[in-house]
Amino acid sequence: PPPPPAVSLIEVGPRDGLQSESLFVPTPLKLQLIESLLAAGHTRVEATSFVSPKWIPQFSDANDVMSALSPAPGVELSVLTPNLQGAAAAASHAATSAMSVFGAASEGFTAKNINCTISESISRFGKVAAFAAEKGIPVRGYVSCVAGCPYQGAVPHEAVVRVYAAMREMGVGEVSLGDTIGTGTPEDVSALLAKIVAVEGSAAPVAVHFHDTHGSALANILRSLDHGVTKIDAAVAGLGGCPYAGGGATGNVATEDVVYMLEGMGVSTGIDLEKLVLAGRQVTEFLGTETRSKAGGAIYRRMVKEGRA
């Protein structure tokens, strides 16, 4: 099938990208990153997580971040809300325009990550979804480990479909399928999406979230487009990785690489690639790391050579 005319990119760098960084990124730099991403053309940014600072110290400033941001027309600032306490804190900020709940298709991962069974996790995030509905705030869901788990290995597609369906039943408007450890291949992703589209009737509520551990994220995104998926999670500079996914899980697919590929195919993303590259540089320079984006690295080197960076 021909590619879609446009896609919606969900920029997860400020949250999923930073959550496994041990170096605390100061609040002003987090805000600068978010503003730079919006200036580059992003309309959907996951800004922070209302999680206990004991578990993820990086987001101890979640209230400061959200109180410094302003709601803007056409811009969605989403936050991860793992429990009711986090959801209540998130809802107190005018800038919060969506909440994200989090589950996994693997019992092993759920036990290690949130210390409960899949069934218990569903009842937990069901409470958050109900709270958000009361407040009129849209809810996005994440299903982790859709293509493999660091603790149990293979994850049956039926387990993914079950968690996906539970989220949709509780009013979650969009469900992001996460290849948390980056082991998915195009064939596997294709088979899973075929099952989900068959259950759902369309790919409209489906987003994909690929980590690039084995270098197959772009191929997996391409195959997802064939199934009608037009919502793609990505992190600027390829930041991040899941803190619970074992030592081998590298970061999210880099937004710059996704934009470069899609725009080259004639698929509109609405993103200014050079502005995006510079947005990522601010954080990688602070962290003392290089970008994990091949396109981002090449474009920045060219900009430097031309005296524009």
mmCIF file with all atom_site columns, N, CA, C and O in Angstrom, residues 11 18 43 60 64-65 68 73 106 124 142 159 161 168 173 185 194 197 235 242 248 259 268 285 294 301:
data_model
loop_
_atom_site.group_PDB
_atom_site.id
_atom_site.type_symbol
_atom_site.label_atom_id
_atom_site.label_alt_id
_atom_site.label_comp_id
_atom_site.label_asym_id
_atom_site.label_entity_id
_atom_site.label_seq_id
_atom_site.pdbx_PDB_ins_code
_atom_site.Cartn_x
_atom_site.Cartn_y
_atom_site.Cartn_z
_atom_site.occupancy
_atom_site.B_iso_or_equiv
_atom_site.pdbx_formal_charge
_atom_site.auth_seq_id
_atom_site.auth_comp_id
_atom_site.auth_asym_id
_atom_site.auth_atom_id
_atom_site.pdbx_PDB_model_num
ATOM 1   N N  . GLU A 1 11  ? 6.552   13.048  20.512 1.00 0.00 ? 11  GLU A N  1
ATOM 2   C CA . GLU A 1 11  ? 7.939   13.223  20.968 1.00 0.00 ? 11  GLU A CA 1
ATOM 3   C C  . GLU A 1 11  ? 8.026   12.836  22.438 1.00 0.00 ? 11  GLU A C  1
ATOM 4   O O  . GLU A 1 11  ? 7.447   13.487  23.305 1.00 0.00 ? 11  GLU A O  1
ATOM 5   N N  . LEU A 1 18  ? 14.586  10.808  28.963 1.00 0.00 ? 18  LEU A N  1
ATOM 6   C CA . LEU A 1 18  ? 15.416  11.219  30.110 1.00 0.00 ? 18  LEU A CA 1
ATOM 7   C C  . LEU A 1 18  ? 15.299  10.296  31.317 1.00 0.00 ? 18  LEU A C  1
ATOM 8   O O  . LEU A 1 18  ? 16.105  10.369  32.233 1.00 0.00 ? 18  LEU A O  1
ATOM 9   N N  . THR A 1 43  ? 3.732   18.931  17.766 1.00 0.00 ? 43  THR A N  1
ATOM 10  C CA . THR A 1 43  ? 2.462   19.345  18.384 1.00 0.00 ? 43  THR A CA 1
ATOM 11  C C  . THR A 1 43  ? 2.077   18.392  19.522 1.00 0.00 ? 43  THR A C  1
ATOM 12  O O  . THR A 1 43  ? 1.117   18.640  20.233 1.00 0.00 ? 43  THR A O  1
ATOM 13  N N  . SER A 1 60  ? 11.609  14.333  39.799 1.00 0.00 ? 60  SER A N  1
ATOM 14  C CA . SER A 1 60  ? 11.232  14.952  41.079 1.00 0.00 ? 60  SER A CA 1
ATOM 15  C C  . SER A 1 60  ? 10.721  16.380  40.855 1.00 0.00 ? 60  SER A C  1
ATOM 16  O O  . SER A 1 60  ? 10.093  16.963  41.732 1.00 0.00 ? 60  SER A O  1
ATOM 17  N N  . ASP A 1 64  ? 7.145   21.343  38.933 1.00 0.00 ? 64  ASP A N  1
ATOM 18  C CA . ASP A 1 64  ? 7.790   22.578  38.468 1.00 0.00 ? 64  ASP A CA 1
ATOM 19  C C  . ASP A 1 64  ? 7.726   22.692  36.946 1.00 0.00 ? 64  ASP A C  1
ATOM 20  O O  . ASP A 1 64  ? 7.469   23.769  36.400 1.00 0.00 ? 64  ASP A O  1
ATOM 21  N N  . VAL A 1 65  ? 7.978   21.570  36.276 1.00 0.00 ? 65  VAL A N  1
ATOM 22  C CA . VAL A 1 65  ? 7.949   21.570  34.800 1.00 0.00 ? 65  VAL A CA 1
ATOM 23  C C  . VAL A 1 65  ? 6.556   21.943  34.297 1.00 0.00 ? 65  VAL A C  1
ATOM 24  O O  . VAL A 1 65  ? 6.396   22.846  33.461 1.00 0.00 ? 65  VAL A O  1
ATOM 25  N N  . ALA A 1 68  ? 5.373   25.518  34.862 1.00 0.00 ? 68  ALA A N  1
ATOM 26  C CA . ALA A 1 68  ? 6.056   26.531  34.043 1.00 0.00 ? 68  ALA A CA 1
ATOM 27  C C  . ALA A 1 68  ? 5.568   26.546  32.600 1.00 0.00 ? 68  ALA A C  1
ATOM 28  O O  . ALA A 1 68  ? 5.815   27.501  31.859 1.00 0.00 ? 68  ALA A O  1
ATOM 29  N N  . PRO A 1 73  ? -3.085  26.319  21.972 1.00 0.00 ? 73  PRO A N  1
ATOM 30  C CA . PRO A 1 73  ? -4.004  25.667  21.038 1.00 0.00 ? 73  PRO A CA 1
ATOM 31  C C  . PRO A 1 73  ? -3.252  24.752  20.069 1.00 0.00 ? 73  PRO A C  1
ATOM 32  O O  . PRO A 1 73  ? -2.182  25.099  19.570 1.00 0.00 ? 73  PRO A O  1
ATOM 33  N N  . SER A 1 106 ? 3.780   -8.650  29.477 1.00 0.00 ? 106 SER A N  1
ATOM 34  C CA . SER A 1 106 ? 4.588   -9.710  30.068 1.00 0.00 ? 106 SER A CA 1
ATOM 35  C C  . SER A 1 106 ? 4.414   -9.732  31.583 1.00 0.00 ? 106 SER A C  1
ATOM 36  O O  . SER A 1 106 ? 4.559   -8.707  32.241 1.00 0.00 ? 106 SER A O  1
ATOM 37  N N  . ARG A 1 124 ? -5.322  -1.201  38.337 1.00 0.00 ? 124 ARG A N  1
ATOM 38  C CA . ARG A 1 124 ? -4.663  0.041   38.779 1.00 0.00 ? 124 ARG A CA 1
ATOM 39  C C  . ARG A 1 124 ? -4.809  1.153   37.757 1.00 0.00 ? 124 ARG A C  1
ATOM 40  O O  . ARG A 1 124 ? -5.227  2.258   38.079 1.00 0.00 ? 124 ARG A O  1
ATOM 41  N N  . TYR A 1 142 ? 0.191   2.844   27.228 1.00 0.00 ? 142 TYR A N  1
ATOM 42  C CA . TYR A 1 142 ? 1.382   2.155   26.725 1.00 0.00 ? 142 TYR A CA 1
ATOM 43  C C  . TYR A 1 142 ? 1.271   0.685   27.062 1.00 0.00 ? 142 TYR A C  1
ATOM 44  O O  . TYR A 1 142 ? 0.989   0.335   28.209 1.00 0.00 ? 142 TYR A O  1
ATOM 45  N N  . ALA A 1 159 ? -1.359  -12.122 24.388 1.00 0.00 ? 159 ALA A N  1
ATOM 46  C CA . ALA A 1 159 ? -1.187  -11.364 25.638 1.00 0.00 ? 159 ALA A CA 1
ATOM 47  C C  . ALA A 1 159 ? -1.206  -9.863  25.352 1.00 0.00 ? 159 ALA A C  1
ATOM 48  O O  . ALA A 1 159 ? -1.773  -9.071  26.114 1.00 0.00 ? 159 ALA A O  1
ATOM 49  N N  . VAL A 1 161 ? -2.723  -8.406  22.728 1.00 0.00 ? 161 VAL A N  1
ATOM 50  C CA . VAL A 1 161 ? -4.097  -8.059  22.324 1.00 0.00 ? 161 VAL A CA 1
ATOM 51  C C  . VAL A 1 161 ? -4.990  -7.907  23.551 1.00 0.00 ? 161 VAL A C  1
ATOM 52  O O  . VAL A 1 161 ? -5.822  -7.006  23.633 1.00 0.00 ? 161 VAL A O  1
ATOM 53  N N  . ARG A 1 168 ? -8.574  -0.216  25.766 1.00 0.00 ? 168 ARG A N  1
ATOM 54  C CA . ARG A 1 168 ? -9.604  0.406   24.925 1.00 0.00 ? 168 ARG A CA 1
ATOM 55  C C  . ARG A 1 168 ? -10.963 0.370   25.621 1.00 0.00 ? 168 ARG A C  1
ATOM 56  O O  . ARG A 1 168 ? -11.724 1.337   25.555 1.00 0.00 ? 168 ARG A O  1
ATOM 57  N N  . GLY A 1 173 ? -7.992  6.348   24.616 1.00 0.00 ? 173 GLY A N  1
ATOM 58  C CA . GLY A 1 173 ? -8.236  6.748   23.226 1.00 0.00 ? 173 GLY A CA 1
ATOM 59  C C  . GLY A 1 173 ? -7.175  6.275   22.260 1.00 0.00 ? 173 GLY A C  1
ATOM 60  O O  . GLY A 1 173 ? -7.448  6.035   21.083 1.00 0.00 ? 173 GLY A O  1
ATOM 61  N N  . THR A 1 185 ? 11.052  -7.640  14.980 1.00 0.00 ? 185 THR A N  1
ATOM 62  C CA . THR A 1 185 ? 11.424  -7.623  13.564 1.00 0.00 ? 185 THR A CA 1
ATOM 63  C C  . THR A 1 185 ? 10.183  -7.282  12.751 1.00 0.00 ? 185 THR A C  1
ATOM 64  O O  . THR A 1 185 ? 9.052   -7.448  13.236 1.00 0.00 ? 185 THR A O  1
ATOM 65  N N  . ALA A 1 194 ? -1.565  -7.047  12.474 1.00 0.00 ? 194 ALA A N  1
ATOM 66  C CA . ALA A 1 194 ? -2.693  -7.666  11.759 1.00 0.00 ? 194 ALA A CA 1
ATOM 67  C C  . ALA A 1 194 ? -3.740  -8.150  12.759 1.00 0.00 ? 194 ALA A C  1
ATOM 68  O O  . ALA A 1 194 ? -4.948  -7.957  12.563 1.00 0.00 ? 194 ALA A O  1
ATOM 69  N N  . VAL A 1 197 ? -5.437  -4.943  14.427 1.00 0.00 ? 197 VAL A N  1
ATOM 70  C CA . VAL A 1 197 ? -6.347  -4.267  13.480 1.00 0.00 ? 197 VAL A CA 1
ATOM 71  C C  . VAL A 1 197 ? -7.603  -5.117  13.260 1.00 0.00 ? 197 VAL A C  1
ATOM 72  O O  . VAL A 1 197 ? -8.705  -4.591  13.136 1.00 0.00 ? 197 VAL A O  1
ATOM 73  N N  . ALA A 1 235 ? 12.100  9.655   20.104 1.00 0.00 ? 235 ALA A N  1
ATOM 74  C CA . ALA A 1 235 ? 12.786  10.542  21.051 1.00 0.00 ? 235 ALA A CA 1
ATOM 75  C C  . ALA A 1 235 ? 13.923  11.258  20.334 1.00 0.00 ? 235 ALA A C  1
ATOM 76  O O  . ALA A 1 235 ? 14.735  10.630  19.654 1.00 0.00 ? 235 ALA A O  1
ATOM 77  N N  . CYS A 1 242 ? 14.664  1.912   28.671 1.00 0.00 ? 242 CYS A N  1
ATOM 78  C CA . CYS A 1 242 ? 13.844  1.641   29.850 1.00 0.00 ? 242 CYS A CA 1
ATOM 79  C C  . CYS A 1 242 ? 14.724  1.231   31.026 1.00 0.00 ? 242 CYS A C  1
ATOM 80  O O  . CYS A 1 242 ? 15.531  0.311   30.896 1.00 0.00 ? 242 CYS A O  1
ATOM 81  N N  . GLY A 1 248 ? 20.948  -4.163  28.222 1.00 0.00 ? 248 GLY A N  1
ATOM 82  C CA . GLY A 1 248 ? 21.183  -4.114  26.784 1.00 0.00 ? 248 GLY A CA 1
ATOM 83  C C  . GLY A 1 248 ? 20.235  -3.235  25.994 1.00 0.00 ? 248 GLY A C  1
ATOM 84  O O  . GLY A 1 248 ? 20.384  -3.092  24.792 1.00 0.00 ? 248 GLY A O  1
ATOM 85  N N  . VAL A 1 259 ? 11.967  11.324  10.967 1.00 0.00 ? 259 VAL A N  1
ATOM 86  C CA . VAL A 1 259 ? 11.576  12.468  10.127 1.00 0.00 ? 259 VAL A CA 1
ATOM 87  C C  . VAL A 1 259 ? 12.305  12.410  8.785  1.00 0.00 ? 259 VAL A C  1
ATOM 88  O O  . VAL A 1 259 ? 11.692  12.592  7.718  1.00 0.00 ? 259 VAL A O  1
ATOM 89  N N  . SER A 1 268 ? 4.354   13.726  5.247  1.00 0.00 ? 268 SER A N  1
ATOM 90  C CA . SER A 1 268 ? 4.545   14.964  6.008  1.00 0.00 ? 268 SER A CA 1
ATOM 91  C C  . SER A 1 268 ? 4.566   14.689  7.515  1.00 0.00 ? 268 SER A C  1
ATOM 92  O O  . SER A 1 268 ? 3.717   13.969  8.040  1.00 0.00 ? 268 SER A O  1
ATOM 93  N N  . GLU A 1 285 ? 24.720  17.587  24.758 1.00 0.00 ? 285 GLU A N  1
ATOM 94  C CA . GLU A 1 285 ? 25.911  18.313  25.220 1.00 0.00 ? 285 GLU A CA 1
ATOM 95  C C  . GLU A 1 285 ? 25.955  18.358  26.747 1.00 0.00 ? 285 GLU A C  1
ATOM 96  O O  . GLU A 1 285 ? 26.998  18.163  27.357 1.00 0.00 ? 285 GLU A O  1
ATOM 97  N N  . LYS A 1 294 ? 21.582  8.838   13.432 1.00 0.00 ? 294 LYS A N  1
ATOM 98  C CA . LYS A 1 294 ? 22.496  8.901   12.277 1.00 0.00 ? 294 LYS A CA 1
ATOM 99  C C  . LYS A 1 294 ? 22.202  10.153  11.449 1.00 0.00 ? 294 LYS A C  1
ATOM 100 O O  . LYS A 1 294 ? 23.113  10.888  11.060 1.00 0.00 ? 294 LYS A O  1
ATOM 101 N N  . ARG A 1 301 ? 26.819  17.849  11.480 1.00 0.00 ? 301 ARG A N  1
ATOM 102 C CA . ARG A 1 301 ? 28.168  18.026  10.914 1.00 0.00 ? 301 ARG A CA 1
ATOM 103 C C  . ARG A 1 301 ? 28.135  18.925  9.683  1.00 0.00 ? 301 ARG A C  1
ATOM 104 O O  . ARG A 1 301 ? 29.010  19.772  9.491  1.00 0.00 ? 301 ARG A O  1
#
